[in-house]
PDB file of C-alpha atoms in Angstrom:
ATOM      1  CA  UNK E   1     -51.816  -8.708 -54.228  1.00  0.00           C
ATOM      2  CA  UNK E   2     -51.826  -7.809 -58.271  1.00  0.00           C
ATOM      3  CA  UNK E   3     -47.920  -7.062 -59.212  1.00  0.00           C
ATOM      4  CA  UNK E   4     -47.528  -3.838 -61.558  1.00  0.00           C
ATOM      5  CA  UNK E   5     -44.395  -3.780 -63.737  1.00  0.00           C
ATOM      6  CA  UNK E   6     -42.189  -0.533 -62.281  1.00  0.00           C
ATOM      7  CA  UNK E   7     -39.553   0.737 -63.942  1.00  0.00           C
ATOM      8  CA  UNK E   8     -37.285   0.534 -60.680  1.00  0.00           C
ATOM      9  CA  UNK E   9     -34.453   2.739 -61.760  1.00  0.00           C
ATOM     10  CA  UNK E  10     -36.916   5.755 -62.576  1.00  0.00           C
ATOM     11  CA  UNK E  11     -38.948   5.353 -59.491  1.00  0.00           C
ATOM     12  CA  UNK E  12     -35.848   5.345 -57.333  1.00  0.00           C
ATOM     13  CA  UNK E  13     -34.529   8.655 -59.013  1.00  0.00           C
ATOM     14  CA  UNK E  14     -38.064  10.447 -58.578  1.00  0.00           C
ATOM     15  CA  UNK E  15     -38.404   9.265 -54.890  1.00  0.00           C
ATOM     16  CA  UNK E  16     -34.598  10.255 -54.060  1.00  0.00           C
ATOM     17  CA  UNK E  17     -35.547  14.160 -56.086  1.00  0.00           C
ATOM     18  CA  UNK E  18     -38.852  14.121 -54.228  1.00  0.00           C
ATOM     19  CA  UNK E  19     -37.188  12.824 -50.698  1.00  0.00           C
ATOM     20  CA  UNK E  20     -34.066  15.405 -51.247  1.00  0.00           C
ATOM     21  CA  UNK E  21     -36.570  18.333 -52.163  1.00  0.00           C
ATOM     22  CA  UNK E  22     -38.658  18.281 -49.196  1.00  0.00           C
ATOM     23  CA  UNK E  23     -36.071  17.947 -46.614  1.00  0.00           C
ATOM     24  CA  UNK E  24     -34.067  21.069 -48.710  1.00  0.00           C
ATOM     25  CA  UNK E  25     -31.028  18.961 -49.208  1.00  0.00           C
ATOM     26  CA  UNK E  26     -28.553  19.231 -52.117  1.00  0.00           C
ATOM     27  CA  UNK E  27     -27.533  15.865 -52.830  1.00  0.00           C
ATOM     28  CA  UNK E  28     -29.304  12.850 -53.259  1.00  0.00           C
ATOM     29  CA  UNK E  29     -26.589  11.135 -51.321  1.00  0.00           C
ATOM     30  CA  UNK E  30     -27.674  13.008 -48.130  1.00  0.00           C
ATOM     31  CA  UNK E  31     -31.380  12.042 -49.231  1.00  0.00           C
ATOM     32  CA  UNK E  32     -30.455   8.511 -49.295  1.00  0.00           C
ATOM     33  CA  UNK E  33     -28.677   8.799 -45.628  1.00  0.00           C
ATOM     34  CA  UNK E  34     -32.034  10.349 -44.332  1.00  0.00           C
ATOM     35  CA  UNK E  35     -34.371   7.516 -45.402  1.00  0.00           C
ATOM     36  CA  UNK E  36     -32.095   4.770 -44.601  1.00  0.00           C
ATOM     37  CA  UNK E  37     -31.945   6.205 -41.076  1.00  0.00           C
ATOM     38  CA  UNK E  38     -35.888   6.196 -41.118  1.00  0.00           C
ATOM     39  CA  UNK E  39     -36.584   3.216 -42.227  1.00  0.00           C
ATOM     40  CA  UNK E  40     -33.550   1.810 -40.044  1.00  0.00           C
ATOM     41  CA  UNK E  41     -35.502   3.080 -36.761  1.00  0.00           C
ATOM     42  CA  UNK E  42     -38.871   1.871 -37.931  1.00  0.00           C
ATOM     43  CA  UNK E  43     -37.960  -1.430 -38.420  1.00  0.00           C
ATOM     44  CA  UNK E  44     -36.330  -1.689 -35.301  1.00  0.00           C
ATOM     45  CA  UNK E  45     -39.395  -1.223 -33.547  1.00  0.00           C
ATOM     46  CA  UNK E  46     -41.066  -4.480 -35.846  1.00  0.00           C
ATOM     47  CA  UNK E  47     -41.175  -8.210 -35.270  1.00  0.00           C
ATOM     48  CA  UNK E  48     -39.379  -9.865 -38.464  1.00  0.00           C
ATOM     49  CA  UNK E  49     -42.765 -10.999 -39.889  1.00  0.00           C
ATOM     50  CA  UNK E  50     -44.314  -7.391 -39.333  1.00  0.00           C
ATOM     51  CA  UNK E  51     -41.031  -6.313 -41.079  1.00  0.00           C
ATOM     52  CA  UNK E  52     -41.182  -8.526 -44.164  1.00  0.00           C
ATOM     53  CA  UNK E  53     -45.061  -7.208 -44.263  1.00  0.00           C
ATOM     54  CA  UNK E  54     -44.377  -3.538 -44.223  1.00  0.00           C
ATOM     55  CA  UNK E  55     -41.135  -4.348 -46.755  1.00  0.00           C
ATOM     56  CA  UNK E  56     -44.031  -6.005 -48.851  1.00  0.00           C
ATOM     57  CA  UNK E  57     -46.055  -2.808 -49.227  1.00  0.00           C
ATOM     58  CA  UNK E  58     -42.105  -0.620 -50.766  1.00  0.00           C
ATOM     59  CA  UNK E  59     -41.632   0.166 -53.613  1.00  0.00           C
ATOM     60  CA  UNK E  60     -38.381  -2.028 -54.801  1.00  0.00           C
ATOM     61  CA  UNK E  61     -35.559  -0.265 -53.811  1.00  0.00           C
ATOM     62  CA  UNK E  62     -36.464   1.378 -50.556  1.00  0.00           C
ATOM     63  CA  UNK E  63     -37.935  -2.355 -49.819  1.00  0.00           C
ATOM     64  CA  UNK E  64     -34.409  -3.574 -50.566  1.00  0.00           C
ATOM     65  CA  UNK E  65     -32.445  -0.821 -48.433  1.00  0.00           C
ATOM     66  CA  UNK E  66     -35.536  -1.743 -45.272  1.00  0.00           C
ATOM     67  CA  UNK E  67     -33.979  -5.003 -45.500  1.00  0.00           C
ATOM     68  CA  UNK E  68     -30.431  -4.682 -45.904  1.00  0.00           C
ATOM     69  CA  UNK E  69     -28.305  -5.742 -43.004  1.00  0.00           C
ATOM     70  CA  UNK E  70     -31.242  -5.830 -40.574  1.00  0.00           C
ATOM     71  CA  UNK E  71     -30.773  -6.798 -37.498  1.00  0.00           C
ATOM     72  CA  UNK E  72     -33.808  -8.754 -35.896  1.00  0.00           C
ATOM     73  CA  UNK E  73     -34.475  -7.121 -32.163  1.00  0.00           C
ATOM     74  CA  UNK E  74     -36.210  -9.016 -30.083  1.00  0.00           C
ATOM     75  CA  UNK E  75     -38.149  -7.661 -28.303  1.00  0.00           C
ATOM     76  CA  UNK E  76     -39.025  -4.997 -30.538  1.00  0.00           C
ATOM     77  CA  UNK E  77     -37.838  -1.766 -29.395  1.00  0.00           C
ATOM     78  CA  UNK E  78     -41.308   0.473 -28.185  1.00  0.00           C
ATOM     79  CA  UNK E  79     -42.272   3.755 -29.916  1.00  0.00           C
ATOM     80  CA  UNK E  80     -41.222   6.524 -28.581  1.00  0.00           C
ATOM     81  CA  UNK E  81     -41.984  10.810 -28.848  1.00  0.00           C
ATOM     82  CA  UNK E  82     -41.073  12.195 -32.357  1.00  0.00           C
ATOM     83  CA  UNK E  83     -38.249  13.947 -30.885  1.00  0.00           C
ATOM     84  CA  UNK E  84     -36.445  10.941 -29.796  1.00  0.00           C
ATOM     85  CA  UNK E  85     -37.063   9.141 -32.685  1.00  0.00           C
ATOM     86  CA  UNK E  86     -35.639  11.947 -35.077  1.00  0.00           C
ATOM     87  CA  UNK E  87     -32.371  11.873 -32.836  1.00  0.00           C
ATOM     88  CA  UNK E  88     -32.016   7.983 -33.009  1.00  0.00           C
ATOM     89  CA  UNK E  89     -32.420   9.050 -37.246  1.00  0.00           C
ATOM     90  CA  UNK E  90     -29.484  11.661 -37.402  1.00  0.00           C
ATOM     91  CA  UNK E  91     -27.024   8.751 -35.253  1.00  0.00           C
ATOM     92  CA  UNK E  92     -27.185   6.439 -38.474  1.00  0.00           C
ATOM     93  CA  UNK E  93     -24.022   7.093 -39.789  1.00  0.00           C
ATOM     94  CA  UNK E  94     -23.441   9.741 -38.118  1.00  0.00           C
ATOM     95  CA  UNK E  95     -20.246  11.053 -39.393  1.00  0.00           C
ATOM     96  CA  UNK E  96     -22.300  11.738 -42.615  1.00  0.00           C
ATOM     97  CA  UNK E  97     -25.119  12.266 -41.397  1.00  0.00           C
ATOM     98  CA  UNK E  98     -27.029  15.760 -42.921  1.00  0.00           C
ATOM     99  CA  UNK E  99     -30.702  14.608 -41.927  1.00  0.00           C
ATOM    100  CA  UNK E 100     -33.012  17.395 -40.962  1.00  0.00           C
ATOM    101  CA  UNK E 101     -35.470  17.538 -38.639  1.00  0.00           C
ATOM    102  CA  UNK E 102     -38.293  16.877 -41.090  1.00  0.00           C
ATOM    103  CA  UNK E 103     -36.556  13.402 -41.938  1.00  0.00           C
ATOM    104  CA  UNK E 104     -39.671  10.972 -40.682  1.00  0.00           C
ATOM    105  CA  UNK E 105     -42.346  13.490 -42.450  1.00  0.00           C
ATOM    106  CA  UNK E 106     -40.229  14.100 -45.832  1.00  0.00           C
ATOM    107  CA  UNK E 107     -39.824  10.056 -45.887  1.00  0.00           C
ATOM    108  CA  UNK E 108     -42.862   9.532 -45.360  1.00  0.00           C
ATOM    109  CA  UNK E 109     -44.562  12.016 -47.588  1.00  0.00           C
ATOM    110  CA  UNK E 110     -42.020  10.815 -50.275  1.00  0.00           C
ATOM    111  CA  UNK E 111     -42.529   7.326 -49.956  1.00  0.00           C
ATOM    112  CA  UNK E 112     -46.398   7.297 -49.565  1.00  0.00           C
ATOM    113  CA  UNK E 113     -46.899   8.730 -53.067  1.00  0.00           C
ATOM    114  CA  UNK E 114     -45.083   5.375 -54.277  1.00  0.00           C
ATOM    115  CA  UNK E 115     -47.124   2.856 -52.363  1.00  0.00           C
ATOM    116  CA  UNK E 116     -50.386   1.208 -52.866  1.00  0.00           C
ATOM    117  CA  UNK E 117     -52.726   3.375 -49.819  1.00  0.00           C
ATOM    118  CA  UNK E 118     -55.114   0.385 -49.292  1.00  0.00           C
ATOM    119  CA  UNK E 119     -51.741  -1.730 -48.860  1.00  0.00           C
ATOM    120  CA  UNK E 120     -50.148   0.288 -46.662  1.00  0.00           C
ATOM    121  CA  UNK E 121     -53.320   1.088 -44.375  1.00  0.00           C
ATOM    122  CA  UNK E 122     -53.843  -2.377 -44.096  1.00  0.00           C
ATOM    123  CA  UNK E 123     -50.249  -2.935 -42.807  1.00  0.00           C
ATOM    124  CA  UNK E 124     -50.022  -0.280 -40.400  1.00  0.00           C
ATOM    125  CA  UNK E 125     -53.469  -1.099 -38.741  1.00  0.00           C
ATOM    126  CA  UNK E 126     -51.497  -4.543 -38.363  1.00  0.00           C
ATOM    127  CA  UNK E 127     -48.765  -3.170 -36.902  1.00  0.00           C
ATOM    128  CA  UNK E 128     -47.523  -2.295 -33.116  1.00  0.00           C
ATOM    129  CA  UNK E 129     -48.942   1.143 -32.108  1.00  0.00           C
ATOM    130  CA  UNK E 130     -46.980   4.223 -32.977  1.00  0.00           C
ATOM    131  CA  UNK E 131     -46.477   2.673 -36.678  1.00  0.00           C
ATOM    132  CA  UNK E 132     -49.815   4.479 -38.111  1.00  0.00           C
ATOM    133  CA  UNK E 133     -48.311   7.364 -36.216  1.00  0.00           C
ATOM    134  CA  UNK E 134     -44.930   7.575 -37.879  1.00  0.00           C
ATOM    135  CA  UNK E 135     -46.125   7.300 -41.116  1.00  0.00           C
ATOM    136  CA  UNK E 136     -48.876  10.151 -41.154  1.00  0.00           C
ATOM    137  CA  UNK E 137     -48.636  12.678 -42.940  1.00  0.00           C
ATOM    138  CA  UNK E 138     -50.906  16.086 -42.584  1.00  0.00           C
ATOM    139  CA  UNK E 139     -51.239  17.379 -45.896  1.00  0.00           C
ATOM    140  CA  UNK E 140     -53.695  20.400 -47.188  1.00  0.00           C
ATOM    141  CA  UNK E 141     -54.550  18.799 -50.390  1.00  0.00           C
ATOM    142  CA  UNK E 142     -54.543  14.798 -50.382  1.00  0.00           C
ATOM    143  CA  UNK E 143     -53.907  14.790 -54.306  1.00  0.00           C
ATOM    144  CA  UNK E 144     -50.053  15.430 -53.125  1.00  0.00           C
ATOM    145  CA  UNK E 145     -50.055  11.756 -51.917  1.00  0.00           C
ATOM    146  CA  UNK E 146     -51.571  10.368 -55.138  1.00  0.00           C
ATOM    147  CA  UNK E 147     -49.612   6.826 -55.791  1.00  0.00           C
ATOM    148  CA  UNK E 148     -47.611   7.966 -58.440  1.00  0.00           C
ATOM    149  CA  UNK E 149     -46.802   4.682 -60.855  1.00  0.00           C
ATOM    150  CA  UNK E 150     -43.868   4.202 -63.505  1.00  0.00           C
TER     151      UNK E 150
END
């Protein structure tokens, strides 16, 4: 896999705007909260090495919050409806916890216009079933999940 030079601290800023945007928060603290909780429950539901393979596919600093203080599960925990998964989001740290319904979608919307798509394709058809699902995102123009690249 070809390494790009990012600018890390600029790409973190846009993804927290973008993330805190499209789930109609107001602080980028909040927006932080949400995808930690989402990527928290994904990786839960991963085998270490599956984890360290999706973590390879981040961008830098959600990569770095995926693996912070995780936890390895074993046996992975199974995927289960959307509806339980966006309640086992909104328990992360729950007493400040302002995530919205749309958390899963909005992180994954955000994030997916950061990563590689061949990369992350390739991952997710690796991965346990449900993974492709959490990640997809319906969009009406695919040019809004353009890799954007600083």
């Amino acid at each position: 896999m070809p390494w790009t030079y990012r600018h890390a601290s600029k790409e973190w800023k846009a993804i927290l705007d973008d993330l805190r945007d499209r789930m109609d928060l107001v602080s980028e603290n909040s927006a932080y909260t949400a995808m930690d909780g989402v990527l928290q429950v994904f990786r839960r539901r991963l085998t270490a090495q599956q984890g360290l393979d999706f973590a390879g596919v981040l961008p830098s600093i959600p990569r770095a919050i995926f693996v912070a203080n995780w936890k390895v599960q074993t046996p992975p925990l199974p995927f289960p409806d959307r509806a339980t998964l966006v309640q086992e989001v909104k328990q992360v740290r729950q007493n400040h916890n302002l995530t919205p319904d749309n958390a899963i979608e909005a992180t994954a919307w955000t994030l997916r216009r950061y990563m590689n798509k061949a990369d992350l394709e390739r991952v997710l058809a690796a991965l346990p079933g449900g993974a492709a699902e959490f990640w997809y995102v319906e969009v009406s123009d695919p040019h809004e999940l353009e890799q954007r690249i600083f």
